[in-house]
PDB file of C-alpha atoms in Angstrom:
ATOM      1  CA  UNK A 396     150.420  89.922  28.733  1.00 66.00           C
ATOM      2  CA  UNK A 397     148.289  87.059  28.095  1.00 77.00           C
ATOM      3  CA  UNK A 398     147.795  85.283  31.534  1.00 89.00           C
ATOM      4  CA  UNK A 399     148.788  82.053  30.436  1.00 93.00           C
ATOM      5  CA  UNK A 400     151.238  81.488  27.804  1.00 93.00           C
ATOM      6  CA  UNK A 401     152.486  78.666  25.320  1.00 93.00           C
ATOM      7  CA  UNK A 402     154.670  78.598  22.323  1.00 89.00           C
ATOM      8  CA  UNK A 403     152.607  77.271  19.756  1.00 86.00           C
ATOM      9  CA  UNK A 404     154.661  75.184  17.747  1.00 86.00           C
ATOM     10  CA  UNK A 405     154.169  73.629  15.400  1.00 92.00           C
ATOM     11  CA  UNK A 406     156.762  70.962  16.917  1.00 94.00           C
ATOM     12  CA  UNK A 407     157.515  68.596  14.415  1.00 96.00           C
ATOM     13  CA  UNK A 408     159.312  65.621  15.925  1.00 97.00           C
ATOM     14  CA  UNK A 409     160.251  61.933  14.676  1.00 97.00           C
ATOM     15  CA  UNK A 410     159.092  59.180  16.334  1.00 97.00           C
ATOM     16  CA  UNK A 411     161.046  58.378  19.661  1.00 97.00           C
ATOM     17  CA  UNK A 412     162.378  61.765  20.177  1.00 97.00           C
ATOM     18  CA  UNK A 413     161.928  63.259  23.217  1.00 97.00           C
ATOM     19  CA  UNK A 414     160.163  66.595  22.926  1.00 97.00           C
ATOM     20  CA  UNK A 415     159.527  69.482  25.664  1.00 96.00           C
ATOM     21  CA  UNK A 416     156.682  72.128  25.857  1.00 94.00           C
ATOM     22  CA  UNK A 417     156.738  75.396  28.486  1.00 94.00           C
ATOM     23  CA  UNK A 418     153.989  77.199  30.078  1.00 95.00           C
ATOM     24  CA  UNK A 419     153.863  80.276  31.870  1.00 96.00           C
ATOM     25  CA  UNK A 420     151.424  81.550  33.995  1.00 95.00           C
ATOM     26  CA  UNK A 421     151.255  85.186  35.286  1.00 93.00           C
ATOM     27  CA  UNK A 422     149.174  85.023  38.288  1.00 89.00           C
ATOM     28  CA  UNK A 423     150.856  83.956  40.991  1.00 88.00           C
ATOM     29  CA  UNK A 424     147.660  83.024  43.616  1.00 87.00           C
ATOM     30  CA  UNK A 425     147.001  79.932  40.959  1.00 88.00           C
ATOM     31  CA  UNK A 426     146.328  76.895  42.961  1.00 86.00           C
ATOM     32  CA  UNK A 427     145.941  73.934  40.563  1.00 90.00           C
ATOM     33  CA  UNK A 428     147.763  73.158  37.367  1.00 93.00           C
ATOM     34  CA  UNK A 429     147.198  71.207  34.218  1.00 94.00           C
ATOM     35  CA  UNK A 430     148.417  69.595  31.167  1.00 96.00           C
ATOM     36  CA  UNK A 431     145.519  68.717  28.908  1.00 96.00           C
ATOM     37  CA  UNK A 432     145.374  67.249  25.383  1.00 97.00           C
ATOM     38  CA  UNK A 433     142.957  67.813  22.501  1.00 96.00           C
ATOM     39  CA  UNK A 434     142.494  66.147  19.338  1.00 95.00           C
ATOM     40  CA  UNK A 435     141.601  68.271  16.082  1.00 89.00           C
ATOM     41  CA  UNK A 436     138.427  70.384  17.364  1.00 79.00           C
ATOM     42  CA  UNK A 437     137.490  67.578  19.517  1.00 94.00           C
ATOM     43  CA  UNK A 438     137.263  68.143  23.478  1.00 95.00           C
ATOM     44  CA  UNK A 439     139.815  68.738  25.227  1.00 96.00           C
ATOM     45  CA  UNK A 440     141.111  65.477  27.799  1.00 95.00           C
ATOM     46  CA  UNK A 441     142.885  65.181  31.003  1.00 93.00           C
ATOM     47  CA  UNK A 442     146.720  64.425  30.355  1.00 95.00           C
ATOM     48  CA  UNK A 443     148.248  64.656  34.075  1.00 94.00           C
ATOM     49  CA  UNK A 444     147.664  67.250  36.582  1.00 91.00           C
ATOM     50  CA  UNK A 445     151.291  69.268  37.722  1.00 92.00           C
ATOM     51  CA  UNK A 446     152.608  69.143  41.602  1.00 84.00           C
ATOM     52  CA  UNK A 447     154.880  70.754  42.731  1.00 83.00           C
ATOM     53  CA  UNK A 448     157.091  67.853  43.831  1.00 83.00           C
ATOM     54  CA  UNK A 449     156.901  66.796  39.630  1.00 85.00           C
ATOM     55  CA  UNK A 450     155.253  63.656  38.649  1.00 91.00           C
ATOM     56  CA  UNK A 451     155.842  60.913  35.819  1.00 93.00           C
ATOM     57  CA  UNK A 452     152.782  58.970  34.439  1.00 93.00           C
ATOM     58  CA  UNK A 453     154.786  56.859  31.618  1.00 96.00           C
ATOM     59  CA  UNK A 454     156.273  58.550  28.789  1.00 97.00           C
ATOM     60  CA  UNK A 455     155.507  61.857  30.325  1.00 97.00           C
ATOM     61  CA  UNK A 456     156.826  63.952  33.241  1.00 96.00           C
ATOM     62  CA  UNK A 457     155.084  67.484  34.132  1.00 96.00           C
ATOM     63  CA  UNK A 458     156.872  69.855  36.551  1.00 95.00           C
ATOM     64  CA  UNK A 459     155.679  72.989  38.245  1.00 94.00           C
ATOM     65  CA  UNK A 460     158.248  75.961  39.166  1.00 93.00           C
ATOM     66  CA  UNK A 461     156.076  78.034  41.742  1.00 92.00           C
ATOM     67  CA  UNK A 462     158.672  80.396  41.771  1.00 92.00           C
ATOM     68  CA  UNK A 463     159.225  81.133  38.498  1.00 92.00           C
ATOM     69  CA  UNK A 464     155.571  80.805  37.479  1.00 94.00           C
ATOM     70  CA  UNK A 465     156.279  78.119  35.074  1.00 93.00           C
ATOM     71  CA  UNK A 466     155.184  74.556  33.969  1.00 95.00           C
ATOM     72  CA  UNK A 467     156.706  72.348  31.890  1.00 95.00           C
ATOM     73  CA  UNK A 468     155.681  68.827  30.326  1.00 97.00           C
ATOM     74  CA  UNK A 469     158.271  66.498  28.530  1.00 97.00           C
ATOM     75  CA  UNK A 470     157.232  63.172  26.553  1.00 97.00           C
ATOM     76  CA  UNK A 471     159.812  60.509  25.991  1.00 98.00           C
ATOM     77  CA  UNK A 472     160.187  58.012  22.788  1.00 98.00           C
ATOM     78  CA  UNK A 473     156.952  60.164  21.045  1.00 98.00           C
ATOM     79  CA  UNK A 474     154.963  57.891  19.486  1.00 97.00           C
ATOM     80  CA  UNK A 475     152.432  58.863  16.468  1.00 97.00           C
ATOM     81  CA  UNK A 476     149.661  58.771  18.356  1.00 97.00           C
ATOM     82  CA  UNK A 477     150.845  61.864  20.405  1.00 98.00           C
ATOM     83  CA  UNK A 478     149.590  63.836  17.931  1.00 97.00           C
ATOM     84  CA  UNK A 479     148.067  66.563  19.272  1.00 97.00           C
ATOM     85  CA  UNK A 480     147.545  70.041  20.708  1.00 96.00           C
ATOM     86  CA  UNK A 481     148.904  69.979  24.400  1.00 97.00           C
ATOM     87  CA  UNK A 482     146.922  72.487  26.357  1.00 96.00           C
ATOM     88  CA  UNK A 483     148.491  74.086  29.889  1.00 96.00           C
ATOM     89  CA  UNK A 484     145.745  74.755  32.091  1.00 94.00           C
ATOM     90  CA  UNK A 485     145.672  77.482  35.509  1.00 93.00           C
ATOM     91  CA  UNK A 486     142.807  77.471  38.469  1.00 90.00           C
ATOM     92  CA  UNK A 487     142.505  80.598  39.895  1.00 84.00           C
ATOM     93  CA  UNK A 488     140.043  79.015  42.591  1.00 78.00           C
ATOM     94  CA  UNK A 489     136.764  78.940  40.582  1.00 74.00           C
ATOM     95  CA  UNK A 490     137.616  79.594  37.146  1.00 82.00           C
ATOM     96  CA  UNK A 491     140.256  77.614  34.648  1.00 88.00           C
ATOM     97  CA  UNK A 492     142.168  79.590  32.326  1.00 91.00           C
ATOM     98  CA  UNK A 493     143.581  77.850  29.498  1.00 93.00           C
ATOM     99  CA  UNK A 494     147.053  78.793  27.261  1.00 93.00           C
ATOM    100  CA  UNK A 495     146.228  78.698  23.868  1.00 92.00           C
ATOM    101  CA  UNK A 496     147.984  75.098  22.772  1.00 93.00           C
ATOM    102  CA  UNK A 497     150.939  73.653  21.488  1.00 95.00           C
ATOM    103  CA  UNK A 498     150.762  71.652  18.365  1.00 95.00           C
ATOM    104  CA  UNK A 499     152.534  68.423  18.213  1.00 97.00           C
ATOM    105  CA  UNK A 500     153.208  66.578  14.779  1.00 97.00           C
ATOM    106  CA  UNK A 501     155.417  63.168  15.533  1.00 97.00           C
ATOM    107  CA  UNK A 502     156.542  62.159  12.051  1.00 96.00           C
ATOM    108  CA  UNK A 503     157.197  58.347  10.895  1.00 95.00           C
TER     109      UNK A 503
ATOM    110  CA  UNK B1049     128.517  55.456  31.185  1.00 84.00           C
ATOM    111  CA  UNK B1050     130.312  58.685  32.748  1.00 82.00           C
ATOM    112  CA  UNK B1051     129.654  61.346  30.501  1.00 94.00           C
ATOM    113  CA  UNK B1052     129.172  64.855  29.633  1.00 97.00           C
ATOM    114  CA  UNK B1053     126.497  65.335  26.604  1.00 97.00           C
ATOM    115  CA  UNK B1054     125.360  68.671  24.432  1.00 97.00           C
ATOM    116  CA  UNK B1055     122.899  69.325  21.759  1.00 97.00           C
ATOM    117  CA  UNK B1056     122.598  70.595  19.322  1.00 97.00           C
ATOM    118  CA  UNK B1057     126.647  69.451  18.182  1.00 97.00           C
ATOM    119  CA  UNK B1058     126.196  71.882  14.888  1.00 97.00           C
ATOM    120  CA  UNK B1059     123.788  74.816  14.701  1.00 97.00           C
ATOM    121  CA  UNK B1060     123.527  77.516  12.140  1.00 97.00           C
ATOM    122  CA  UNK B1061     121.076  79.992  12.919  1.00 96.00           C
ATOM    123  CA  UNK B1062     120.821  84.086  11.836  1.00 96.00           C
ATOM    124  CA  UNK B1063     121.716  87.114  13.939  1.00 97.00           C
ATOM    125  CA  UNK B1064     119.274  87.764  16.912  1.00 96.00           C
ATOM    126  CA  UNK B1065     117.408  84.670  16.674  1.00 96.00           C
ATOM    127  CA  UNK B1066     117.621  82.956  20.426  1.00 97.00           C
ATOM    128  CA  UNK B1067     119.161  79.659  21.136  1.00 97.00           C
ATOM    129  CA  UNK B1068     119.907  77.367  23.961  1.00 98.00           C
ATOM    130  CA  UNK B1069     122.439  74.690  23.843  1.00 98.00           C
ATOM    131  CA  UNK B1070     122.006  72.298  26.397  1.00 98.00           C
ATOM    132  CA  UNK B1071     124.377  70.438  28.738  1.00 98.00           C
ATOM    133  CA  UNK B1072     123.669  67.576  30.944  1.00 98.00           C
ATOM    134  CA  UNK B1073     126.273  65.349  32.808  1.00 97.00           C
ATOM    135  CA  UNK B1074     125.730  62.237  34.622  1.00 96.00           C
ATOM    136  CA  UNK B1075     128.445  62.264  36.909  1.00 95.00           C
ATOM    137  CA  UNK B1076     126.781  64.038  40.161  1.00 95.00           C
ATOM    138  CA  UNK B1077     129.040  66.741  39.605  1.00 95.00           C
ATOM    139  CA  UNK B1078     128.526  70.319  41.512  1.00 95.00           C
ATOM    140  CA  UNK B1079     131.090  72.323  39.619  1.00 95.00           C
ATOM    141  CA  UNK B1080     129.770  73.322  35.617  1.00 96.00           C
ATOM    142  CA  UNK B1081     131.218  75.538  32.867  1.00 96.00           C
ATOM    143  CA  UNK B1082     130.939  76.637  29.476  1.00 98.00           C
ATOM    144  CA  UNK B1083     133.965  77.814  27.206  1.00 97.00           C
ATOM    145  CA  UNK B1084     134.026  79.411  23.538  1.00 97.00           C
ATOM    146  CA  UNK B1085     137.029  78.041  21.742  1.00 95.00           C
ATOM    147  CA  UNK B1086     138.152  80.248  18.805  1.00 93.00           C
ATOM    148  CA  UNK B1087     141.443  79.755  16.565  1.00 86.00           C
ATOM    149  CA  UNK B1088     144.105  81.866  18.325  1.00 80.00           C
ATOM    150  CA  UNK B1089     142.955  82.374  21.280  1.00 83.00           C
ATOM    151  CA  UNK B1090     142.788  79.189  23.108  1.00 85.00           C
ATOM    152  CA  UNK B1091     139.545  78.166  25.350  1.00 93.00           C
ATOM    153  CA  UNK B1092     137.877  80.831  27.275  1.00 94.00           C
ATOM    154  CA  UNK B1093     135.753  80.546  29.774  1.00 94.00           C
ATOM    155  CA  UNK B1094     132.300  82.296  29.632  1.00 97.00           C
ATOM    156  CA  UNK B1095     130.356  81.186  33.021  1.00 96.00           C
ATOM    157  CA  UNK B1096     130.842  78.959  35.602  1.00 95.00           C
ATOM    158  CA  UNK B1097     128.600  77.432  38.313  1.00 95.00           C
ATOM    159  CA  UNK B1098     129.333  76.014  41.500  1.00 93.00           C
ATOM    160  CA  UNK B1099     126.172  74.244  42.587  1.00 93.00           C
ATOM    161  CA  UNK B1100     122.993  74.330  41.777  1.00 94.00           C
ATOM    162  CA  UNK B1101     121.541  78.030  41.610  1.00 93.00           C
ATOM    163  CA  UNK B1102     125.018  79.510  42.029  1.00 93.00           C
ATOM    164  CA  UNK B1103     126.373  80.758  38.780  1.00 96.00           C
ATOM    165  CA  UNK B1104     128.912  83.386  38.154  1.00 94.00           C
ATOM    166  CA  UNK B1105     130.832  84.929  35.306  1.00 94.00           C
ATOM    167  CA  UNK B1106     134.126  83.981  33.776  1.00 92.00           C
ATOM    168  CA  UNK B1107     136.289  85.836  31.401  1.00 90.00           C
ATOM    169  CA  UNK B1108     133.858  86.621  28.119  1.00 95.00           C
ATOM    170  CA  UNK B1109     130.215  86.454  29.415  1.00 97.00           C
ATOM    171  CA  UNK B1110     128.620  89.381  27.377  1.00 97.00           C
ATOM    172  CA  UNK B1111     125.578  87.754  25.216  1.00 97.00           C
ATOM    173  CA  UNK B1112     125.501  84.892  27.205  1.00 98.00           C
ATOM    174  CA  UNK B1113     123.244  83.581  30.183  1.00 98.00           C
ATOM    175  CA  UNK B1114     123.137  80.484  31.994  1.00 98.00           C
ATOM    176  CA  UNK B1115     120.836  79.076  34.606  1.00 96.00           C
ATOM    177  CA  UNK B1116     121.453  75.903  37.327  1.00 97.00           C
ATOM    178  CA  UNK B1117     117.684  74.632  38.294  1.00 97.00           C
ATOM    179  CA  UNK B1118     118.951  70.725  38.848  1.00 96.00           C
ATOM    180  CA  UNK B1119     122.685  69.646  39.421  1.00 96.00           C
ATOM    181  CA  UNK B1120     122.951  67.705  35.875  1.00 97.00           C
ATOM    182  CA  UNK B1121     121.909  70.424  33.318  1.00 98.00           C
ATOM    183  CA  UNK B1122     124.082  73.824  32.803  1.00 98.00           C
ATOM    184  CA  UNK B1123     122.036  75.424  29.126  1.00 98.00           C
ATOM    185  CA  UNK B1124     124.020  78.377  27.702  1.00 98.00           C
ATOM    186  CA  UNK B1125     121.274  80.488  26.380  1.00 98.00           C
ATOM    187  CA  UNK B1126     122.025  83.393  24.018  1.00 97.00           C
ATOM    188  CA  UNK B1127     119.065  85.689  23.680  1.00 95.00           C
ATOM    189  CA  UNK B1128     120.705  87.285  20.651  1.00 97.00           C
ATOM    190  CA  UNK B1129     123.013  85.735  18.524  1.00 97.00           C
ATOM    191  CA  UNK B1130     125.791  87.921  16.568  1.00 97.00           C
ATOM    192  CA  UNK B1131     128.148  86.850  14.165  1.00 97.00           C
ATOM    193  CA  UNK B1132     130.994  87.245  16.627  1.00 96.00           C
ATOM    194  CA  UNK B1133     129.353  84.719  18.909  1.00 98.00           C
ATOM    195  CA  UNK B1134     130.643  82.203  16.228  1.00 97.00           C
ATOM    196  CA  UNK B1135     132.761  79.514  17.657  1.00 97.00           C
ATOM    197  CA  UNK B1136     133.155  76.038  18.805  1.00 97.00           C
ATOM    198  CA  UNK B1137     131.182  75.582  22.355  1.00 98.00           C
ATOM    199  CA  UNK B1138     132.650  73.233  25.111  1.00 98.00           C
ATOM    200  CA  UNK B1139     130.942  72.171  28.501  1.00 98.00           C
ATOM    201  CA  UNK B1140     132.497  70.800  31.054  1.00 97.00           C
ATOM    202  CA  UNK B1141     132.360  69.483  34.835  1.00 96.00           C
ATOM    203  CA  UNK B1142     134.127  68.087  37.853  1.00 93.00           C
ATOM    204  CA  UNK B1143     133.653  67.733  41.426  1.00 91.00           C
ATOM    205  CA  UNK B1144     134.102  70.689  43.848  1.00 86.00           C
ATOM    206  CA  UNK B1145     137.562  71.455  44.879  1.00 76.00           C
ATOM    207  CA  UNK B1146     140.359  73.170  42.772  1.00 66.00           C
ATOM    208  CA  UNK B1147     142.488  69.938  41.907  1.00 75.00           C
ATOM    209  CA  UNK B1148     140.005  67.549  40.181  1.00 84.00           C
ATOM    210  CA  UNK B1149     139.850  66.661  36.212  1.00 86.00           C
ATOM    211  CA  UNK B1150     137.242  68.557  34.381  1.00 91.00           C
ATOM    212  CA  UNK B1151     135.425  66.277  31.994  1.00 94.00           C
ATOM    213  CA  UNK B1152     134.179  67.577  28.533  1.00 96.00           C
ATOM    214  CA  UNK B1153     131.428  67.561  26.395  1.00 97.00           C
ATOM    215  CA  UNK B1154     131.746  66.774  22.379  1.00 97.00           C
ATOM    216  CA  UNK B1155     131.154  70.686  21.392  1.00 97.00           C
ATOM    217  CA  UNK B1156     128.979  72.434  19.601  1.00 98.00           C
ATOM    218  CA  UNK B1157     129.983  73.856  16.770  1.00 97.00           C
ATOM    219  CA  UNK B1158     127.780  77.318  16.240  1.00 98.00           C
ATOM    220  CA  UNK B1159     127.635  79.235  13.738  1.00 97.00           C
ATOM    221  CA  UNK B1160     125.806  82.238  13.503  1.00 97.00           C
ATOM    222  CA  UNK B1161     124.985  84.229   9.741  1.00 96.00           C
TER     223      UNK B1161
END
């Protein structure tokens, strides 16, 4: 089992839908959580961190499950520049290991 | 400007001919890293560093090395390239301390004949 896990779409949404993407992560001493977003082959960039307690930054609200090893991020009203692959990111104290990416179309 | 930069950003180059790609960030960050990104399989981390002469593997580090002389610059050296070392290259860094944003560099895109 891969130690952190996406589906990886394609999703292929039309604008202002509201569109949800899971994560799960199997090692359960992870400390930090991530949702980051990358552009075709470019780097990857910082879309919200995850708490535990949830937290909304606009259009898009991550939440952490500690117990079920599980993140989630949901984006409201998609717009066509959310385009994108949506990466769900794990610190295991020193290193970062990275899920493999959902891909996000939002369609006119 | 805050920024992470690499070079070369595209590099072809033949089997067992050695290469560094360099990394330099202007941030004063302690914390470094360099990932491979293939299709598939998602970024994976090859070696991190905390500070400056403290390095230490991450999940794929065979036919890679890395050395921290000064804070800004992380190089990714391979002493002998193979074909399966073909990928897209990212570096990245952060402050110290689990919860802060990593910042990228542009890639490198290597490929290796």
């Amino acid at each position: 089992r891969k130690e952190v896990e996406q589906d990886p779409g394609p999703f292929n949404v039309p604008e202002g839908a509201t569109v949800a993407f899971n994560c799960t992560y199997s090692n359960s001493a992870s400390q930090s959580f991530f949702w980051y977003r990358q552009d075709c082959r470019k780097e990857p960039k910082l879309l919200m961190s995850v708490y535990s307690s949830g937290n909304e930054d606009g259009r898009f609200t991550a939440q952490l499950n500690r117990a079920s090893q599980y993140i989630s991020l949901l984006i409201r009203d998609s717009k066509l520049s959310d385009s994108a692959t949506y990466l769900c990111v794990v610190n295991n104290g020193q290193n970062f290991v990275f899920g493999p990416g959902t891909r996000l179309s939002v369609l006119p | 400007e805050a920024q992470v930069t690499q070079n070369p950003r595209y590099l072809i180059t033949v089997t067992g001919k050695k290469l560094t790609v360099t990394c330099s960030q202007n941030m004063n960050h302690e914390y470094m890293s360099w990932y491979r990104q293939d299709p598939g399989l998602g970024l994976r981390q090859i070696y991190y560093s905390m500070n400056v002469e403290v390095t230490d593997k991450g999940d794929v580090p065979e036919g890679y090395k890395v050395s921290r002389k000064e804070k800004r610059n992380f190089p990714l050296i391979l002493e002998s390239p193979s074909p399966n070392q073909t990928s897209l290259y990212f570096c990245a860094s952060k402050l110290a301390g689990g919860t802060y944003e990593q910042y990228f560099g542009p890639g490198t895109r290597l490929t290796v004949t």
